[in-house]
DNA sequence: AACCCGGGGTG
DNA sequence: CACCCAGGGTT
């Protein structure tokens, strides 16, 4: 199959099977050549970094309801945006999202740059996202490369070099296939194909629109591509978290430092997370109980076992760290997942009343 | 180039 | 439970 036949088969499949997603224009509008709102394309592409469509949908709808334009988002409170992002992960994305919104709204009259180079200057927009926005929102023939497209290229052209060494070769194949006409639909077709048919583990080659073009399928090696360099093991770290509730129901929380793990998010005061024995340093003086509960959570590069301590505190308690958050305004959903797990475990194990110490 | 960043899905 | 997936920023 020639490159142009492959492009045609891919686009025909996309026109017939494109998923109806909140950030896309409908089928009729797409066939008229209408382009989607750049704000929605940008927001969805940032949310989709390292994250599946299923996980992103509700967050996207919530964000666009609260903040319909980039100007609305730029004017939002930091804490509100961080709270709405809670649970989606990679929180640097949310901090960069706000920075980017404020540059676009403040310096660019609310309009995103239309070129890959211009987009690439903005916070949180790297090579993939710049190419995706230029292609999808502005109809530019940028070469879009994400993990899905790398996998599809590795298979169609049976590239057996392991990643990441294979990246230049995979990009040259993708560049050759990128059309001048409807480049955004071409890129989305490749990503949809990778997400739904040309999947990592067991690709559905039997229903693939480009099976006739796929060298890996012919050779029977599709499921094993792309080859990858071996990864290293994750260590286990230990920590202690302190959950204390005041007589009026308020919980003691602290905002974590901007940089580093869970940066800028709310969390329970506690020890550092270390591979040895964590240092116990309660955030206030109280009768602390050890309910024997442990949160297990895995981050990108380590496993965490977080041991819980619980206490009640009087109304006049003065914490050494953190601030009490009134029960009326405290939303567990605004916590990152590991902190929400700790809350769910601890709230069933709180001591009955505050006790003298 | 190597390392730092979550959370969801699969087997 | 172990393992897999996968962009941007920083150093």
Coordinates of C-alpha atoms (C1' of nucleotides) in Angstrom, one line a residue:
Chain A
X1 CA 0.0 0.0 0.0
X2 CA 1.4 3.4 -1.0
X3 CA 1.6 6.3 1.5
X4 CA -1.3 8.2 -0.1
X5 CA -3.5 5.1 0.0
X6 CA -2.7 4.7 3.7
X7 CA -3.6 8.3 4.4
X8 CA -6.9 7.9 2.5
X9 CA -7.8 4.7 4.4
X10 CA -7.0 6.3 7.7
X11 CA -9.1 9.5 7.0
X12 CA -12.1 7.4 5.7
X13 CA -12.0 5.4 8.9
X14 CA -11.9 8.6 11.0
X15 CA -14.8 10.1 9.2
X16 CA -16.9 7.0 9.8
X17 CA -15.8 6.2 13.3
X18 CA -14.4 9.4 15.0
X19 CA -15.4 9.4 18.7
X20 CA -17.8 12.1 19.7
X21 CA -15.7 14.0 22.3
X22 CA -16.6 17.3 24.1
X23 CA -13.6 19.1 22.6
X24 CA -14.3 18.1 19.0
X25 CA -16.7 19.6 16.5
X26 CA -19.6 17.4 15.4
X27 CA -19.4 15.2 12.2
X28 CA -21.4 17.6 10.1
X29 CA -19.4 20.7 11.0
X30 CA -16.2 18.7 10.5
X31 CA -17.1 17.8 7.0
X32 CA -17.7 21.5 6.3
X33 CA -14.1 22.1 7.4
X34 CA -15.0 23.8 10.7
X35 CA -12.2 23.9 13.2
X36 CA -12.7 23.5 17.0
X37 CA -12.2 26.3 19.6
X38 CA -8.5 26.7 20.3
X39 CA -9.2 27.1 24.0
X40 CA -10.9 23.7 24.2
X41 CA -8.2 22.1 22.1
X42 CA -5.5 23.5 24.4
X43 CA -7.3 22.6 27.6
X44 CA -8.1 19.0 26.4
X45 CA -4.6 18.4 25.1
X46 CA -3.0 19.5 28.4
X47 CA -5.5 17.3 30.3
X48 CA -4.8 14.4 27.9
X49 CA -1.0 14.5 28.6
X50 CA -0.3 11.0 30.2
X51 CA -4.0 10.7 30.8
X52 CA -6.8 8.7 29.1
X53 CA -9.9 10.1 27.4
X54 CA -12.2 8.4 29.9
X55 CA -10.4 10.1 32.9
X56 CA -10.4 13.6 31.2
X57 CA -14.0 13.9 30.0
X58 CA -15.7 15.0 33.2
X59 CA -12.8 17.3 34.2
X60 CA -13.0 19.0 30.7
X61 CA -16.8 19.6 31.0
X62 CA -16.4 20.9 34.6
X63 CA -13.6 23.3 33.6
X64 CA -15.4 24.7 30.5
X65 CA -18.6 25.1 32.5
X66 CA -16.8 27.1 35.3
X67 CA -14.5 28.9 32.9
X68 CA -15.9 29.1 29.3
X69 CA -13.0 31.2 27.9
X70 CA -9.3 31.5 28.4
X71 CA -10.0 34.9 29.9
X72 CA -12.3 33.4 32.5
X73 CA -9.7 30.8 33.4
X74 CA -7.0 33.5 33.7
X75 CA -9.1 35.4 36.2
X76 CA -9.8 32.3 38.4
X77 CA -8.3 31.9 41.9
X78 CA -5.3 29.6 42.0
X79 CA -6.8 27.5 44.8
X80 CA -10.0 27.0 42.8
X81 CA -8.2 25.7 39.7
X82 CA -5.9 23.4 41.8
X83 CA -8.9 22.1 43.6
X84 CA -10.8 21.3 40.4
X85 CA -7.7 19.6 39.0
X86 CA -7.4 17.3 42.1
X87 CA -7.4 13.6 41.2
X88 CA -6.2 14.2 37.7
X89 CA -2.5 13.9 38.6
X90 CA 0.7 15.6 37.4
X91 CA -0.2 18.8 39.2
X92 CA 2.5 20.9 37.5
X93 CA 0.1 20.8 34.5
X94 CA -2.5 22.8 36.5
X95 CA 0.1 25.4 37.6
X96 CA 1.4 25.8 34.0
X97 CA -2.2 25.8 32.7
X98 CA -2.9 28.9 34.8
X99 CA 0.4 30.6 33.8
X100 CA -0.4 29.9 30.2
X101 CA -3.9 31.2 30.4
X102 CA -2.7 34.5 32.0
X103 CA -0.1 35.0 29.3
X104 CA -2.6 34.4 26.5
X105 CA -5.3 36.5 28.1
X106 CA -3.0 39.3 29.3
X107 CA -0.5 39.6 26.4
X108 CA -2.2 38.0 23.4
X109 CA -5.7 39.5 23.6
X110 CA -7.1 36.0 24.5
X111 CA -5.9 34.5 21.2
X112 CA -3.5 31.5 21.1
X113 CA -0.5 31.6 18.7
X114 CA -1.3 29.7 15.5
X115 CA 2.2 28.3 14.8
X116 CA 4.1 25.5 16.5
X117 CA 7.0 27.8 17.4
X118 CA 4.7 30.4 18.9
X119 CA 2.8 27.8 20.9
X120 CA 6.0 26.1 22.1
X121 CA 6.9 29.3 24.0
X122 CA 4.0 29.0 26.4
X123 CA 4.2 27.3 29.8
X124 CA 3.1 23.7 29.8
X125 CA 3.2 23.4 26.0
X126 CA 5.9 21.1 24.7
X127 CA 6.7 19.5 21.3
X128 CA 3.6 17.3 21.3
X129 CA 1.0 19.8 22.5
X130 CA 2.3 22.6 20.3
X131 CA 2.0 20.3 17.2
X132 CA -1.4 19.0 18.3
X133 CA -2.9 22.5 18.7
X134 CA -1.3 23.9 15.5
X135 CA -2.7 20.9 13.6
X136 CA -6.1 20.4 15.2
X137 CA -7.1 24.0 16.0
X138 CA -5.3 25.9 13.2
X139 CA -5.1 23.4 10.3
X140 CA -1.3 23.5 10.1
X141 CA 0.6 20.4 8.8
X142 CA 2.6 19.9 12.0
X143 CA 4.1 16.5 12.8
X144 CA 2.2 15.3 15.8
X145 CA 4.1 12.7 17.9
X146 CA 2.7 11.1 21.0
X147 CA 3.0 7.6 22.4
X148 CA 0.1 6.3 20.4
X149 CA 1.5 7.6 17.1
X150 CA 5.0 6.2 17.9
X151 CA 3.4 2.8 18.5
X152 CA 1.4 3.0 15.2
X153 CA 4.5 4.1 13.2
X154 CA 6.6 1.3 14.8
X155 CA 4.1 -1.3 13.7
X156 CA 3.2 0.0 10.2
X157 CA 6.8 0.2 9.3
X158 CA 8.1 -2.7 11.5
X159 CA 10.7 -0.5 13.3
X160 CA 12.4 -2.9 15.7
X161 CA 14.9 -0.4 17.2
X162 CA 14.0 0.0 20.9
X163 CA 12.7 3.3 22.2
X164 CA 13.9 6.0 22.9
X165 CA 16.6 5.4 20.2
X166 CA 13.9 4.8 17.6
X167 CA 12.2 8.3 18.0
X168 CA 13.9 10.1 15.1
X169 CA 13.1 7.2 12.7
X170 CA 9.5 7.1 13.9
X171 CA 9.1 10.8 13.5
X172 CA 10.5 10.7 9.9
X173 CA 7.8 8.2 9.0
X174 CA 5.1 10.3 10.6
X175 CA 6.4 13.4 8.8
X176 CA 6.3 11.7 5.4
X177 CA 2.6 10.7 6.1
X178 CA 1.4 14.1 7.4
X179 CA -0.9 15.6 4.7
X180 CA -1.4 19.3 3.8
X181 CA -5.1 18.7 3.7
X182 CA -6.9 18.1 7.0
X183 CA -3.7 17.5 9.0
X184 CA -5.7 17.7 12.3
X185 CA -8.0 15.0 11.3
X186 CA -5.1 12.9 10.2
X187 CA -3.3 13.3 13.6
X188 CA -6.5 12.6 15.5
X189 CA -7.2 9.5 13.4
X190 CA -3.7 8.1 14.2
X191 CA -4.2 8.8 17.9
X192 CA -7.7 7.3 17.9
X193 CA -6.3 4.2 16.1
X194 CA -3.6 3.8 18.7
X195 CA -6.1 4.3 21.6
X196 CA -8.8 1.9 20.3
X197 CA -7.4 -0.6 17.8
X198 CA -3.6 -0.5 17.7
X199 CA -3.4 -0.9 21.5
X200 CA -0.2 -1.6 23.4
X201 CA -0.9 -5.2 24.6
X202 CA -3.2 -7.0 22.1
X203 CA -3.9 -5.0 19.0
X204 CA -7.2 -5.7 17.2
X205 CA -5.4 -6.2 13.8
X206 CA -8.5 -8.0 12.4
X207 CA -10.5 -4.7 12.3
X208 CA -7.7 -2.3 11.6
X209 CA -8.4 0.1 8.7
X210 CA -4.7 0.0 7.7
X211 CA -4.0 -3.7 8.2
X212 CA -3.0 -4.0 4.5
X213 CA -0.3 -1.5 5.1
X214 CA 1.1 -2.9 8.3
X215 CA 4.5 -4.6 8.1
X216 CA 4.5 -5.7 11.7
X217 CA 1.2 -7.5 11.2
X218 CA 2.6 -9.3 8.1
X219 CA 5.6 -10.4 10.1
X220 CA 3.5 -11.4 13.2
X221 CA 5.3 -9.1 15.5
X222 CA 2.8 -6.3 16.1
X223 CA 2.1 -6.9 19.8
X224 CA 5.8 -6.8 20.6
X225 CA 6.4 -3.3 19.1
X226 CA 7.6 -0.8 19.9
X227 CA 10.5 -2.4 21.7
X228 CA 11.5 -0.6 24.9
X229 CA 14.6 -0.2 27.0
X230 CA 14.3 -1.9 30.4
X231 CA 13.1 0.2 33.3
X232 CA 14.3 0.3 36.9
X233 CA 12.6 -0.9 40.0
X234 CA 10.6 1.4 42.3
X235 CA 11.8 1.7 46.0
X236 CA 9.4 1.8 48.9
X237 CA 9.2 4.9 51.1
X238 CA 7.6 5.3 54.5
X239 CA 5.9 8.3 56.1
X240 CA 3.5 9.4 58.8
X241 CA 0.5 11.6 58.3
X242 CA -1.4 13.5 61.1
X243 CA -5.1 13.9 60.8
X244 CA -6.6 16.1 63.5
X245 CA -10.1 17.4 63.8
X246 CA -11.1 20.3 66.0
X247 CA -14.2 20.3 68.2
X248 CA -16.1 22.4 65.6
X249 CA -15.3 19.8 62.9
X250 CA -12.5 21.7 61.2
X251 CA -9.5 19.6 59.8
X252 CA -5.9 20.6 60.0
X253 CA -4.4 20.8 56.5
X254 CA -1.4 22.4 54.8
X255 CA -0.7 23.7 51.3
X256 CA 2.4 21.8 50.0
X257 CA 5.3 23.8 48.5
X258 CA 4.9 24.9 44.9
X259 CA 7.8 22.7 43.7
X260 CA 8.1 19.0 44.1
X261 CA 5.7 16.1 44.7
X262 CA 2.0 17.1 44.8
X263 CA 3.2 20.7 44.5
X264 CA 0.7 23.4 45.4
X265 CA -1.9 20.9 46.5
X266 CA -3.6 20.5 50.0
X267 CA -2.4 17.7 52.2
X268 CA -2.2 16.3 55.7
X269 CA 0.8 17.5 57.8
X270 CA 3.3 14.8 58.3
X271 CA 6.9 13.4 58.1
X272 CA 9.1 13.4 55.1
X273 CA 8.7 10.3 53.0
X274 CA 11.9 8.3 53.3
X275 CA 13.2 4.8 52.5
X276 CA 14.2 4.3 56.2
X277 CA 12.3 5.2 59.4
X278 CA 10.3 8.4 59.1
X279 CA 10.8 11.1 61.8
X280 CA 7.6 11.6 63.9
X281 CA 6.9 15.4 64.3
X282 CA 3.2 16.1 65.1
X283 CA 1.8 19.4 63.9
X284 CA 0.3 20.3 67.3
X285 CA 0.3 18.9 70.8
X286 CA -2.6 16.5 71.4
X287 CA -3.4 13.0 72.5
X288 CA -2.3 11.3 69.2
X289 CA -3.7 7.8 68.6
X290 CA -2.2 5.1 66.3
X291 CA -5.2 3.3 64.8
X292 CA -2.8 0.9 63.0
X293 CA -3.9 2.1 59.5
X294 CA -1.6 2.5 56.5
X295 CA -2.3 4.0 53.1
X296 CA -0.6 2.3 50.2
X297 CA -0.1 4.4 47.1
X298 CA 2.3 4.2 44.2
X299 CA 3.8 7.3 42.6
X300 CA 5.7 7.6 39.3
X301 CA 9.0 6.5 40.8
X302 CA 8.3 5.0 44.3
X303 CA 5.8 3.1 46.4
X304 CA 4.5 4.8 49.6
X305 CA 3.3 3.3 52.8
X306 CA 1.8 6.1 54.8
X307 CA 1.1 5.4 58.5
X308 CA -1.8 7.4 60.0
X309 CA -2.1 9.2 63.4
X310 CA -5.4 10.7 64.5
X311 CA -6.4 13.1 67.3
X312 CA -9.1 15.6 68.4
X313 CA -8.2 19.1 69.3
X314 CA -9.9 21.9 71.4
X315 CA -11.3 25.0 69.7
X316 CA -8.3 27.1 70.9
X317 CA -5.6 24.7 69.6
X318 CA -2.7 26.5 67.9
X319 CA -0.9 24.3 65.3
X320 CA 2.8 24.6 64.6
X321 CA 2.1 23.8 60.9
X322 CA -0.8 24.1 58.6
X323 CA -4.3 25.7 59.0
X324 CA -7.6 24.5 60.2
X325 CA -10.2 24.2 57.3
X326 CA -13.8 24.8 58.3
X327 CA -16.0 21.7 57.8
X328 CA -18.4 23.8 55.7
X329 CA -15.8 24.6 53.1
X330 CA -13.6 21.5 53.2
X331 CA -14.1 19.3 50.1
X332 CA -12.3 15.9 50.2
X333 CA -12.5 15.9 46.4
X334 CA -10.1 18.8 46.3
X335 CA -7.4 16.5 47.8
X336 CA -4.9 14.6 45.7
X337 CA -5.6 10.9 45.7
X338 CA -3.2 9.7 48.3
X339 CA -4.5 12.4 50.7
X340 CA -8.1 11.5 50.0
X341 CA -7.3 7.8 50.7
X342 CA -5.8 8.8 54.1
X343 CA -9.0 10.9 54.9
X344 CA -11.3 8.0 53.9
X345 CA -9.4 5.6 56.2
X346 CA -8.9 8.0 59.2
X347 CA -12.5 9.4 59.4
X348 CA -13.7 6.0 60.5
X349 CA -11.0 5.7 63.2
X350 CA -11.2 9.1 65.0
X351 CA -11.1 9.1 68.8
X352 CA -14.5 9.9 70.4
X353 CA -13.6 13.2 72.1
X354 CA -10.5 15.4 72.7
X355 CA -8.5 14.1 75.7
X356 CA -5.9 15.9 77.8
X357 CA -2.3 15.0 77.2
Chain B
dA1 C1' 20.5 12.4 28.7
dA2 C1' 18.6 11.5 33.1
dC3 C1' 15.5 12.4 36.4
dC4 C1' 11.1 14.3 38.5
dC5 C1' 6.1 14.4 38.3
dG6 C1' -0.1 10.7 39.4
dG7 C1' -3.5 7.9 38.5
dG8 C1' -6.0 4.5 35.9
dG9 C1' -6.2 0.1 33.5
dT10 C1' -4.8 -4.8 32.9
dG11 C1' -3.6 -9.5 34.0
Chain C
dC1 C1' -0.6 -7.3 43.8
dA2 C1' 2.9 -6.3 39.9
dC3 C1' 3.2 -4.2 35.8
dC4 C1' 2.2 -1.0 31.9
dC5 C1' 1.2 3.5 30.0
dA6 C1' 3.3 8.3 28.7
dG7 C1' 4.4 14.7 27.9
dG8 C1' 6.7 18.7 30.0
dG9 C1' 10.0 20.8 33.0
dT10 C1' 14.3 20.8 35.2
dT11 C1' 19.1 19.9 35.7

